[in-house]
GROMACS .gro file of N, CA and C in nm:
model
  516
    1UNK      N    1  -3.904   5.483   1.765
    1UNK     CA    2  -3.784   5.550   1.716
    1UNK      C    3  -3.812   5.603   1.576
    2UNK      N    4  -3.761   5.720   1.547
    2UNK     CA    5  -3.784   5.782   1.417
    2UNK      C    6  -3.671   5.880   1.388
    3UNK      N    7  -3.622   5.882   1.263
    3UNK     CA    8  -3.516   5.978   1.230
    3UNK      C    9  -3.562   6.122   1.252
    4UNK      N   10  -3.469   6.205   1.295
    4UNK     CA   11  -3.498   6.349   1.308
    4UNK      C   12  -3.501   6.415   1.171
    5UNK      N   13  -3.427   6.358   1.075
    5UNK     CA   14  -3.428   6.409   0.938
    5UNK      C   15  -3.387   6.296   0.844
    6UNK      N   16  -3.459   6.285   0.733
    6UNK     CA   17  -3.424   6.190   0.627
    6UNK      C   18  -3.383   6.273   0.506
    7UNK      N   19  -3.263   6.249   0.456
    7UNK     CA   20  -3.208   6.329   0.347
    7UNK      C   21  -3.221   6.251   0.216
    8UNK      N   22  -3.283   6.316   0.115
    8UNK     CA   23  -3.300   6.256  -0.016
    8UNK      C   24  -3.251   6.354  -0.122
    9UNK      N   25  -3.226   6.302  -0.241
    9UNK     CA   26  -3.184   6.384  -0.354
    9UNK      C   27  -3.110   6.302  -0.455
   10UNK      N   28  -3.083   6.360  -0.570
   10UNK     CA   29  -3.015   6.288  -0.678
   10UNK      C   30  -2.866   6.271  -0.649
   11UNK      N   31  -2.799   6.189  -0.730
   11UNK     CA   32  -2.654   6.178  -0.717
   11UNK      C   33  -2.591   6.317  -0.728
   12UNK      N   34  -2.494   6.343  -0.642
   12UNK     CA   35  -2.425   6.471  -0.646
   12UNK      C   36  -2.488   6.580  -0.562
   13UNK      N   37  -2.603   6.552  -0.500
   13UNK     CA   38  -2.669   6.655  -0.419
   13UNK      C   39  -2.597   6.676  -0.287
   14UNK      N   40  -2.523   6.576  -0.241
   14UNK     CA   41  -2.450   6.588  -0.114
   14UNK      C   42  -2.519   6.523   0.003
   15UNK      N   43  -2.598   6.420  -0.024
   15UNK     CA   44  -2.676   6.356   0.083
   15UNK      C   45  -2.588   6.305   0.197
   16UNK      N   46  -2.482   6.236   0.166
   16UNK     CA   47  -2.394   6.182   0.271
   16UNK      C   48  -2.315   6.294   0.338
   17UNK      N   49  -2.253   6.379   0.259
   17UNK     CA   50  -2.172   6.488   0.314
   17UNK      C   51  -2.257   6.578   0.404
   18UNK      N   52  -2.369   6.624   0.351
   18UNK     CA   53  -2.457   6.713   0.428
   18UNK      C   54  -2.518   6.638   0.545
   19UNK      N   55  -2.558   6.514   0.522
   19UNK     CA   56  -2.617   6.434   0.630
   19UNK      C   57  -2.522   6.419   0.748
   20UNK      N   58  -2.395   6.388   0.719
   20UNK     CA   59  -2.296   6.372   0.826
   20UNK      C   60  -2.277   6.504   0.902
   21UNK      N   61  -2.265   6.614   0.828
   21UNK     CA   62  -2.246   6.744   0.892
   21UNK      C   63  -2.370   6.786   0.971
   22UNK      N   64  -2.487   6.760   0.917
   22UNK     CA   65  -2.611   6.793   0.986
   22UNK      C   66  -2.621   6.714   1.116
   23UNK      N   67  -2.591   6.586   1.110
   23UNK     CA   68  -2.595   6.503   1.231
   23UNK      C   69  -2.498   6.556   1.335
   24UNK      N   70  -2.377   6.591   1.293
   24UNK     CA   71  -2.278   6.644   1.387
   24UNK      C   72  -2.326   6.775   1.449
   25UNK      N   73  -2.382   6.861   1.368
   25UNK     CA   74  -2.431   6.991   1.415
   25UNK      C   75  -2.544   6.974   1.517
   26UNK      N   76  -2.628   6.873   1.495
   26UNK     CA   77  -2.742   6.849   1.584
   26UNK      C   78  -2.708   6.754   1.700
   27UNK      N   79  -2.585   6.702   1.701
   27UNK     CA   80  -2.546   6.608   1.805
   27UNK      C   81  -2.618   6.475   1.795
   28UNK      N   82  -2.641   6.430   1.671
   28UNK     CA   83  -2.715   6.307   1.646
   28UNK      C   84  -2.630   6.207   1.569
   29UNK      N   85  -2.665   6.079   1.575
   29UNK     CA   86  -2.594   5.982   1.493
   29UNK      C   87  -2.636   5.995   1.346
   30UNK      N   88  -2.547   5.952   1.257
   30UNK     CA   89  -2.574   5.954   1.113
   30UNK      C   90  -2.578   5.811   1.062
   31UNK      N   91  -2.666   5.786   0.968
   31UNK     CA   92  -2.676   5.654   0.905
   31UNK      C   93  -2.704   5.673   0.756
   32UNK      N   94  -2.637   5.593   0.674
   32UNK     CA   95  -2.651   5.600   0.529
   32UNK      C   96  -2.702   5.464   0.480
   33UNK      N   97  -2.818   5.463   0.416
   33UNK     CA   98  -2.878   5.338   0.370
   33UNK      C   99  -2.789   5.268   0.268
   34UNK      N  100  -2.721   5.344   0.181
   34UNK     CA  101  -2.630   5.280   0.085
   34UNK      C  102  -2.519   5.204   0.158
   35UNK      N  103  -2.466   5.263   0.263
   35UNK     CA  104  -2.362   5.194   0.342
   35UNK      C  105  -2.420   5.070   0.410
   36UNK      N  106  -2.544   5.078   0.456
   36UNK     CA  107  -2.611   4.960   0.514
   36UNK      C  108  -2.618   4.847   0.413
   37UNK      N  109  -2.654   4.882   0.289
   37UNK     CA  110  -2.668   4.781   0.184
   37UNK      C  111  -2.533   4.716   0.154
   38UNK      N  112  -2.430   4.796   0.139
   38UNK     CA  113  -2.297   4.744   0.110
   38UNK      C  114  -2.253   4.649   0.222
   39UNK      N  115  -2.276   4.691   0.346
   39UNK     CA  116  -2.238   4.609   0.461
   39UNK      C  117  -2.318   4.478   0.464
   40UNK      N  118  -2.446   4.485   0.440
   40UNK     CA  119  -2.533   4.367   0.446
   40UNK      C  120  -2.505   4.269   0.333
   41UNK      N  121  -2.494   4.321   0.211
   41UNK     CA  122  -2.476   4.235   0.094
   41UNK      C  123  -2.331   4.192   0.078
   42UNK      N  124  -2.239   4.277   0.125
   42UNK     CA  125  -2.098   4.241   0.118
   42UNK      C  126  -2.031   4.273  -0.014
   43UNK      N  127  -2.092   4.363  -0.091
   43UNK     CA  128  -2.028   4.407  -0.215
   43UNK      C  129  -2.077   4.547  -0.250
   44UNK      N  130  -1.998   4.618  -0.331
   44UNK     CA  131  -2.036   4.755  -0.367
   44UNK      C  132  -2.168   4.759  -0.444
   45UNK      N  133  -2.236   4.872  -0.435
   45UNK     CA  134  -2.364   4.888  -0.505
   45UNK      C  135  -2.347   4.868  -0.655
   46UNK      N  136  -2.239   4.918  -0.711
   46UNK     CA  137  -2.218   4.899  -0.855
   46UNK      C  138  -2.213   4.750  -0.891
   47UNK      N  139  -2.155   4.668  -0.804
   47UNK     CA  140  -2.152   4.524  -0.828
   47UNK      C  141  -2.290   4.461  -0.815
   48UNK      N  142  -2.369   4.509  -0.722
   48UNK     CA  143  -2.506   4.457  -0.708
   48UNK      C  144  -2.582   4.486  -0.837
   49UNK      N  145  -2.571   4.608  -0.889
   49UNK     CA  146  -2.637   4.642  -1.015
   49UNK      C  147  -2.590   4.552  -1.128
   50UNK      N  148  -2.458   4.536  -1.140
   50UNK     CA  149  -2.401   4.460  -1.250
   50UNK      C  150  -2.433   4.311  -1.239
   51UNK      N  151  -2.419   4.256  -1.121
   51UNK     CA  152  -2.433   4.111  -1.104
   51UNK      C  153  -2.577   4.066  -1.079
   52UNK      N  154  -2.655   4.148  -1.010
   52UNK     CA  155  -2.789   4.106  -0.968
   52UNK      C  156  -2.901   4.185  -1.037
   53UNK      N  157  -2.868   4.300  -1.093
   53UNK     CA  158  -2.966   4.381  -1.164
   53UNK      C  159  -3.028   4.488  -1.076
   54UNK      N  160  -3.081   4.591  -1.142
   54UNK     CA  161  -3.141   4.703  -1.070
   54UNK      C  162  -3.263   4.658  -0.990
   55UNK      N  163  -3.343   4.568  -1.044
   55UNK     CA  164  -3.464   4.525  -0.972
   55UNK      C  165  -3.429   4.462  -0.837
   56UNK      N  166  -3.327   4.378  -0.834
   56UNK     CA  167  -3.285   4.316  -0.708
   56UNK      C  168  -3.228   4.421  -0.613
   57UNK      N  169  -3.149   4.515  -0.668
   57UNK     CA  170  -3.097   4.622  -0.583
   57UNK      C  171  -3.211   4.700  -0.520
   58UNK      N  172  -3.313   4.735  -0.598
   58UNK     CA  173  -3.425   4.813  -0.545
   58UNK      C  174  -3.500   4.735  -0.437
   59UNK      N  175  -3.512   4.604  -0.452
   59UNK     CA  176  -3.576   4.521  -0.350
   59UNK      C  177  -3.497   4.528  -0.219
   60UNK      N  178  -3.366   4.513  -0.230
   60UNK     CA  179  -3.277   4.520  -0.113
   60UNK      C  180  -3.286   4.659  -0.051
   61UNK      N  181  -3.283   4.761  -0.134
   61UNK     CA  182  -3.288   4.899  -0.087
   61UNK      C  183  -3.417   4.927  -0.011
   62UNK      N  184  -3.529   4.879  -0.064
   62UNK     CA  185  -3.658   4.902   0.002
   62UNK      C  186  -3.658   4.842   0.143
   63UNK      N  187  -3.603   4.724   0.158
   63UNK     CA  188  -3.595   4.660   0.290
   63UNK      C  189  -3.499   4.736   0.382
   64UNK      N  190  -3.388   4.784   0.326
   64UNK     CA  191  -3.291   4.858   0.406
   64UNK      C  192  -3.350   4.991   0.456
   65UNK      N  193  -3.428   5.057   0.372
   65UNK     CA  194  -3.493   5.182   0.412
   65UNK      C  195  -3.594   5.155   0.521
   66UNK      N  196  -3.674   5.051   0.504
   66UNK     CA  197  -3.774   5.014   0.605
   66UNK      C  198  -3.707   4.991   0.741
   67UNK      N  199  -3.598   4.916   0.742
   67UNK     CA  200  -3.526   4.888   0.867
   67UNK      C  201  -3.468   5.016   0.927
   68UNK      N  202  -3.405   5.097   0.845
   68UNK     CA  203  -3.341   5.219   0.895
   68UNK      C  204  -3.444   5.317   0.952
   69UNK      N  205  -3.557   5.331   0.886
   69UNK     CA  206  -3.660   5.422   0.938
   69UNK      C  207  -3.712   5.375   1.073
   70UNK      N  208  -3.715   5.245   1.094
   70UNK     CA  209  -3.766   5.190   1.220
   70UNK      C  210  -3.662   5.193   1.331
   71UNK      N  211  -3.533   5.186   1.295
   71UNK     CA  212  -3.428   5.168   1.394
   71UNK      C  213  -3.347   5.293   1.429
   72UNK      N  214  -3.350   5.394   1.343
   72UNK     CA  215  -3.257   5.506   1.357
   72UNK      C  216  -3.327   5.633   1.405
   73UNK      N  217  -3.266   5.702   1.500
   73UNK     CA  218  -3.327   5.824   1.553
   73UNK      C  219  -3.244   5.949   1.527
   74UNK      N  220  -3.149   5.941   1.435
   74UNK     CA  221  -3.066   6.056   1.403
   74UNK      C  222  -3.097   6.109   1.264
   75UNK      N  223  -2.992   6.134   1.186
   75UNK     CA  224  -3.005   6.179   1.049
   75UNK      C  225  -2.980   6.060   0.959
   76UNK      N  226  -3.071   6.039   0.864
   76UNK     CA  227  -3.065   5.923   0.775
   76UNK      C  228  -3.057   5.971   0.631
   77UNK      N  229  -2.957   5.921   0.557
   77UNK     CA  230  -2.946   5.953   0.414
   77UNK      C  231  -2.990   5.832   0.333
   78UNK      N  232  -3.077   5.856   0.235
   78UNK     CA  233  -3.122   5.750   0.147
   78UNK      C  234  -3.046   5.757   0.015
   79UNK      N  235  -3.040   5.646  -0.055
   79UNK     CA  236  -2.982   5.645  -0.188
   79UNK      C  237  -3.068   5.728  -0.282
   80UNK      N  238  -3.009   5.777  -0.388
   80UNK     CA  239  -3.079   5.865  -0.480
   80UNK      C  240  -3.204   5.808  -0.541
   81UNK      N  241  -3.208   5.676  -0.559
   81UNK     CA  242  -3.324   5.615  -0.623
   81UNK      C  243  -3.425   5.556  -0.527
   82UNK      N  244  -3.405   5.571  -0.398
   82UNK     CA  245  -3.495   5.510  -0.300
   82UNK      C  246  -3.639   5.557  -0.318
   83UNK      N  247  -3.656   5.682  -0.364
   83UNK     CA  248  -3.791   5.737  -0.380
   83UNK      C  249  -3.866   5.674  -0.497
   84UNK      N  250  -3.801   5.592  -0.578
   84UNK     CA  251  -3.868   5.524  -0.687
   84UNK      C  252  -3.969   5.421  -0.635
   85UNK      N  253  -3.949   5.375  -0.514
   85UNK     CA  254  -4.039   5.278  -0.453
   85UNK      C  255  -4.161   5.348  -0.394
   86UNK      N  256  -4.279   5.308  -0.440
   86UNK     CA  257  -4.403   5.364  -0.386
   86UNK      C  258  -4.415   5.333  -0.237
   87UNK      N  259  -4.372   5.213  -0.197
   87UNK     CA  260  -4.378   5.174  -0.055
   87UNK      C  261  -4.288   5.265   0.029
   88UNK      N  262  -4.170   5.296  -0.021
   88UNK     CA  263  -4.078   5.386   0.050
   88UNK      C  264  -4.138   5.525   0.059
   89UNK      N  265  -4.194   5.574  -0.050
   89UNK     CA  266  -4.255   5.708  -0.047
   89UNK      C  267  -4.367   5.714   0.056
   90UNK      N  268  -4.444   5.609   0.067
   90UNK     CA  269  -4.552   5.604   0.166
   90UNK      C  270  -4.494   5.608   0.308
   91UNK      N  271  -4.388   5.532   0.331
   91UNK     CA  272  -4.324   5.532   0.463
   91UNK      C  273  -4.268   5.669   0.499
   92UNK      N  274  -4.218   5.741   0.401
   92UNK     CA  275  -4.155   5.870   0.427
   92UNK      C  276  -4.257   5.977   0.468
   93UNK      N  277  -4.384   5.953   0.442
   93UNK     CA  278  -4.487   6.051   0.476
   93UNK      C  279  -4.491   6.082   0.625
   94UNK      N  280  -4.442   5.991   0.707
   94UNK     CA  281  -4.444   6.010   0.853
   94UNK      C  282  -4.314   6.069   0.909
   95UNK      N  283  -4.224   6.113   0.821
   95UNK     CA  284  -4.093   6.159   0.866
   95UNK      C  285  -4.059   6.296   0.807
   96UNK      N  286  -3.973   6.373   0.877
   96UNK     CA  287  -3.924   6.499   0.819
   96UNK      C  288  -3.821   6.467   0.710
   97UNK      N  289  -3.854   6.502   0.588
   97UNK     CA  290  -3.769   6.467   0.473
   97UNK      C  291  -3.710   6.595   0.414
   98UNK      N  292  -3.578   6.596   0.401
   98UNK     CA  293  -3.504   6.707   0.343
   98UNK      C  294  -3.461   6.667   0.203
   99UNK      N  295  -3.515   6.738   0.105
   99UNK     CA  296  -3.476   6.717  -0.035
   99UNK      C  297  -3.366   6.815  -0.069
  100UNK      N  298  -3.246   6.761  -0.097
  100UNK     CA  299  -3.134   6.842  -0.141
  100UNK      C  300  -3.138   6.845  -0.293
  101UNK      N  301  -3.175   6.958  -0.349
  101UNK     CA  302  -3.183   6.968  -0.495
  101UNK      C  303  -3.049   7.011  -0.552
  102UNK      N  304  -3.025   6.968  -0.674
  102UNK     CA  305  -2.904   7.004  -0.746
  102UNK      C  306  -2.940   7.014  -0.894
  103UNK      N  307  -2.889   7.118  -0.959
  103UNK     CA  308  -2.913   7.134  -1.102
  103UNK      C  309  -2.830   7.036  -1.182
  104UNK      N  310  -2.865   7.023  -1.308
  104UNK     CA  311  -2.796   6.925  -1.391
  104UNK      C  312  -2.647   6.954  -1.404
  105UNK      N  313  -2.610   7.077  -1.434
  105UNK     CA  314  -2.468   7.109  -1.454
  105UNK      C  315  -2.388   7.082  -1.327
  106UNK      N  316  -2.442   7.124  -1.213
  106UNK     CA  317  -2.372   7.104  -1.086
  106UNK      C  318  -2.367   6.956  -1.050
  107UNK      N  319  -2.476   6.885  -1.072
  107UNK     CA  320  -2.479   6.741  -1.043
  107UNK      C  321  -2.378   6.664  -1.126
  108UNK      N  322  -2.370   6.698  -1.253
  108UNK     CA  323  -2.273   6.632  -1.342
  108UNK      C  324  -2.131   6.664  -1.296
  109UNK      N  325  -2.107   6.790  -1.260
  109UNK     CA  326  -1.973   6.828  -1.213
  109UNK      C  327  -1.936   6.751  -1.087
  110UNK      N  328  -2.030   6.743  -0.992
  110UNK     CA  329  -2.001   6.677  -0.864
  110UNK      C  330  -1.983   6.526  -0.878
  111UNK      N  331  -2.062   6.463  -0.960
  111UNK     CA  332  -2.052   6.317  -0.972
  111UNK      C  333  -1.936   6.278  -1.061
  112UNK      N  334  -1.897   6.369  -1.149
  112UNK     CA  335  -1.791   6.335  -1.242
  112UNK      C  336  -1.833   6.220  -1.333
  113UNK      N  337  -1.963   6.191  -1.335
  113UNK     CA  338  -2.016   6.079  -1.411
  113UNK      C  339  -1.935   5.954  -1.381
  114UNK      N  340  -1.914   5.931  -1.253
  114UNK     CA  341  -1.828   5.825  -1.203
  114UNK      C  342  -1.882   5.685  -1.231
  115UNK      N  343  -1.790   5.594  -1.252
  115UNK     CA  344  -1.826   5.455  -1.279
  115UNK      C  345  -1.888   5.387  -1.157
  116UNK      N  346  -1.864   5.440  -1.037
  116UNK     CA  347  -1.923   5.380  -0.917
  116UNK      C  348  -2.069   5.420  -0.901
  117UNK      N  349  -2.122   5.496  -0.994
  117UNK     CA  350  -2.264   5.533  -0.995
  117UNK      C  351  -2.325   5.464  -1.116
  118UNK      N  352  -2.378   5.343  -1.096
  118UNK     CA  353  -2.416   5.258  -1.208
  118UNK      C  354  -2.520   5.316  -1.302
  119UNK      N  355  -2.607   5.401  -1.255
  119UNK     CA  356  -2.709   5.456  -1.343
  119UNK      C  357  -2.657   5.570  -1.429
  120UNK      N  358  -2.536   5.617  -1.402
  120UNK     CA  359  -2.480   5.727  -1.481
  120UNK      C  360  -2.379   5.679  -1.584
  121UNK      N  361  -2.355   5.549  -1.590
  121UNK     CA  362  -2.262   5.493  -1.686
  121UNK      C  363  -2.339   5.464  -1.814
  122UNK      N  364  -2.284   5.504  -1.927
  122UNK     CA  365  -2.354   5.476  -2.052
  122UNK      C  366  -2.298   5.557  -2.167
  123UNK      N  367  -2.371   5.550  -2.278
  123UNK     CA  368  -2.327   5.616  -2.399
  123UNK      C  369  -2.328   5.768  -2.383
  124UNK      N  370  -2.433   5.822  -2.320
  124UNK     CA  371  -2.443   5.967  -2.303
  124UNK      C  372  -2.479   5.996  -2.157
  125UNK      N  373  -2.379   6.000  -2.070
  125UNK     CA  374  -2.407   6.018  -1.927
  125UNK      C  375  -2.483   6.146  -1.893
  126UNK      N  376  -2.459   6.255  -1.966
  126UNK     CA  377  -2.531   6.379  -1.936
  126UNK      C  378  -2.681   6.362  -1.964
  127UNK      N  379  -2.713   6.298  -2.075
  127UNK     CA  380  -2.853   6.273  -2.108
  127UNK      C  381  -2.915   6.178  -2.004
  128UNK      N  382  -2.835   6.083  -1.958
  128UNK     CA  383  -2.883   5.991  -1.856
  128UNK      C  384  -2.911   6.065  -1.727
  129UNK      N  385  -2.822   6.156  -1.688
  129UNK     CA  386  -2.842   6.234  -1.566
  129UNK      C  387  -2.966   6.323  -1.579
  130UNK      N  388  -2.986   6.383  -1.696
  130UNK     CA  389  -3.104   6.466  -1.718
  130UNK      C  390  -3.231   6.382  -1.707
  131UNK      N  391  -3.231   6.265  -1.767
  131UNK     CA  392  -3.348   6.176  -1.760
  131UNK      C  393  -3.374   6.135  -1.616
  132UNK      N  394  -3.267   6.109  -1.541
  132UNK     CA  395  -3.279   6.072  -1.400
  132UNK      C  396  -3.345   6.187  -1.322
  133UNK      N  397  -3.299   6.309  -1.344
  133UNK     CA  398  -3.358   6.425  -1.276
  133UNK      C  399  -3.505   6.441  -1.316
  134UNK      N  400  -3.533   6.430  -1.446
  134UNK     CA  401  -3.670   6.446  -1.493
  134UNK      C  402  -3.764   6.346  -1.426
  135UNK      N  403  -3.718   6.223  -1.409
  135UNK     CA  404  -3.801   6.118  -1.350
  135UNK      C  405  -3.814   6.131  -1.199
  136UNK      N  406  -3.707   6.175  -1.133
  136UNK     CA  407  -3.706   6.170  -0.987
  136UNK      C  408  -3.743   6.299  -0.916
  137UNK      N  409  -3.719   6.414  -0.975
  137UNK     CA  410  -3.747   6.540  -0.906
  137UNK      C  411  -3.891   6.546  -0.855
  138UNK      N  412  -3.991   6.508  -0.935
  138UNK     CA  413  -4.128   6.511  -0.880
  138UNK      C  414  -4.146   6.419  -0.760
  139UNK      N  415  -4.073   6.308  -0.757
  139UNK     CA  416  -4.082   6.215  -0.643
  139UNK      C  417  -4.014   6.272  -0.520
  140UNK      N  418  -3.899   6.337  -0.539
  140UNK     CA  419  -3.832   6.403  -0.426
  140UNK      C  420  -3.924   6.510  -0.369
  141UNK      N  421  -3.985   6.587  -0.457
  141UNK     CA  422  -4.073   6.695  -0.411
  141UNK      C  423  -4.197   6.639  -0.342
  142UNK      N  424  -4.244   6.525  -0.389
  142UNK     CA  425  -4.361   6.461  -0.327
  142UNK      C  426  -4.336   6.424  -0.182
  143UNK      N  427  -4.217   6.373  -0.152
  143UNK     CA  428  -4.188   6.325  -0.016
  143UNK      C  429  -4.130   6.433   0.074
  144UNK      N  430  -4.086   6.543   0.016
  144UNK     CA  431  -4.011   6.643   0.092
  144UNK      C  432  -4.098   6.724   0.188
  145UNK      N  433  -4.045   6.739   0.308
  145UNK     CA  434  -4.098   6.834   0.405
  145UNK      C  435  -4.039   6.971   0.375
  146UNK      N  436  -3.909   6.972   0.343
  146UNK     CA  437  -3.838   7.094   0.303
  146UNK      C  438  -3.748   7.063   0.185
  147UNK      N  439  -3.723   7.165   0.104
  147UNK     CA  440  -3.632   7.153  -0.009
  147UNK      C  441  -3.524   7.259   0.004
  148UNK      N  442  -3.399   7.218  -0.012
  148UNK     CA  443  -3.287   7.310  -0.003
  148UNK      C  444  -3.201   7.295  -0.129
  149UNK      N  445  -3.180   7.403  -0.199
  149UNK     CA  446  -3.098   7.405  -0.319
  149UNK      C  447  -2.951   7.401  -0.278
  150UNK      N  448  -2.875   7.311  -0.338
  150UNK     CA  449  -2.733   7.298  -0.303
  150UNK      C  450  -2.640   7.363  -0.404
  151UNK      N  451  -2.693   7.405  -0.518
  151UNK     CA  452  -2.607   7.463  -0.622
  151UNK      C  453  -2.532   7.585  -0.570
  152UNK      N  454  -2.401   7.587  -0.594
  152UNK     CA  455  -2.319   7.701  -0.557
  152UNK      C  456  -2.299   7.720  -0.408
  153UNK      N  457  -2.333   7.620  -0.329
  153UNK     CA  458  -2.319   7.631  -0.183
  153UNK      C  459  -2.220   7.528  -0.132
  154UNK      N  460  -2.144   7.569  -0.032
  154UNK     CA  461  -2.056   7.477   0.037
  154UNK      C  462  -2.142   7.392   0.132
  155UNK      N  463  -2.096   7.271   0.167
  155UNK     CA  464  -2.176   7.184   0.254
  155UNK      C  465  -2.221   7.250   0.385
  156UNK      N  466  -2.135   7.329   0.448
  156UNK     CA  467  -2.176   7.393   0.574
  156UNK      C  468  -2.287   7.495   0.552
  157UNK      N  469  -2.288   7.561   0.436
  157UNK     CA  470  -2.396   7.654   0.403
  157UNK      C  471  -2.528   7.578   0.384
  158UNK      N  472  -2.519   7.463   0.321
  158UNK     CA  473  -2.638   7.380   0.299
  158UNK      C  474  -2.692   7.333   0.434
  159UNK      N  475  -2.604   7.293   0.524
  159UNK     CA  476  -2.647   7.248   0.657
  159UNK      C  477  -2.720   7.360   0.729
  160UNK      N  478  -2.666   7.481   0.724
  160UNK     CA  479  -2.735   7.595   0.789
  160UNK      C  480  -2.874   7.615   0.728
  161UNK      N  481  -2.883   7.605   0.596
  161UNK     CA  482  -3.012   7.623   0.529
  161UNK      C  483  -3.109   7.511   0.567
  162UNK      N  484  -3.059   7.390   0.581
  162UNK     CA  485  -3.144   7.277   0.622
  162UNK      C  486  -3.198   7.301   0.763
  163UNK      N  487  -3.111   7.339   0.853
  163UNK     CA  488  -3.154   7.363   0.992
  163UNK      C  489  -3.258   7.475   0.996
  164UNK      N  490  -3.233   7.582   0.923
  164UNK     CA  491  -3.331   7.692   0.918
  164UNK      C  492  -3.464   7.644   0.862
  165UNK      N  493  -3.460   7.564   0.756
  165UNK     CA  494  -3.582   7.514   0.693
  165UNK      C  495  -3.657   7.421   0.786
  166UNK      N  496  -3.585   7.334   0.856
  166UNK     CA  497  -3.650   7.240   0.948
  166UNK      C  498  -3.710   7.308   1.070
  167UNK      N  499  -3.652   7.420   1.107
  167UNK     CA  500  -3.704   7.491   1.224
  167UNK      C  501  -3.802   7.601   1.185
  168UNK      N  502  -3.837   7.604   1.057
  168UNK     CA  503  -3.940   7.698   1.011
  168UNK      C  504  -3.895   7.839   0.988
  169UNK      N  505  -3.763   7.859   0.969
  169UNK     CA  506  -3.710   7.995   0.950
  169UNK      C  507  -3.677   8.023   0.804
  170UNK      N  508  -3.736   7.953   0.712
  170UNK     CA  509  -3.703   7.974   0.571
  170UNK      C  510  -3.610   7.868   0.524
  171UNK      N  511  -3.525   7.892   0.427
  171UNK     CA  512  -3.424   7.798   0.389
  171UNK      C  513  -3.405   7.772   0.244
  172UNK      N  514  -3.444   7.823   0.144
  172UNK     CA  515  -3.411   7.783   0.010
  172UNK      C  516  -3.278   7.833  -0.025
   0.00000   0.00000   0.00000
């Protein structure tokens, strides 16, 4: 069993929204690793970060990604930081990975620098978001089979671009 598409990208890229719509369009099931983690651990991700720390969250996330890649045959959305794990990046090499890119201004607008996004809470959330993009964009690009820009696009437009990109008809 193997996902038909694995969706990655930073906070605000639309991984869950686009993933759900893509799965519906393709007639496939959708699975979100962040939702798996919340269900398994029994508390919100922000609480895991606060109470257990980022290192423990990343350990849990790595195991959740491993399980989902082995068990799911539809569209799979990963958390924004899942690509930080070298083991996860290695696993993704065998799967079609869709990187949903988002610019800083659009990402900040979409996330609203929400408190439920633990890595965006701080003294200067915009600088934090920029640092997050700077660190992760090369990793998203490393694992990506296709990259689709989400800036200025509605979710259904992004889904069309993803399908075109996955079927080799272009797509940026």
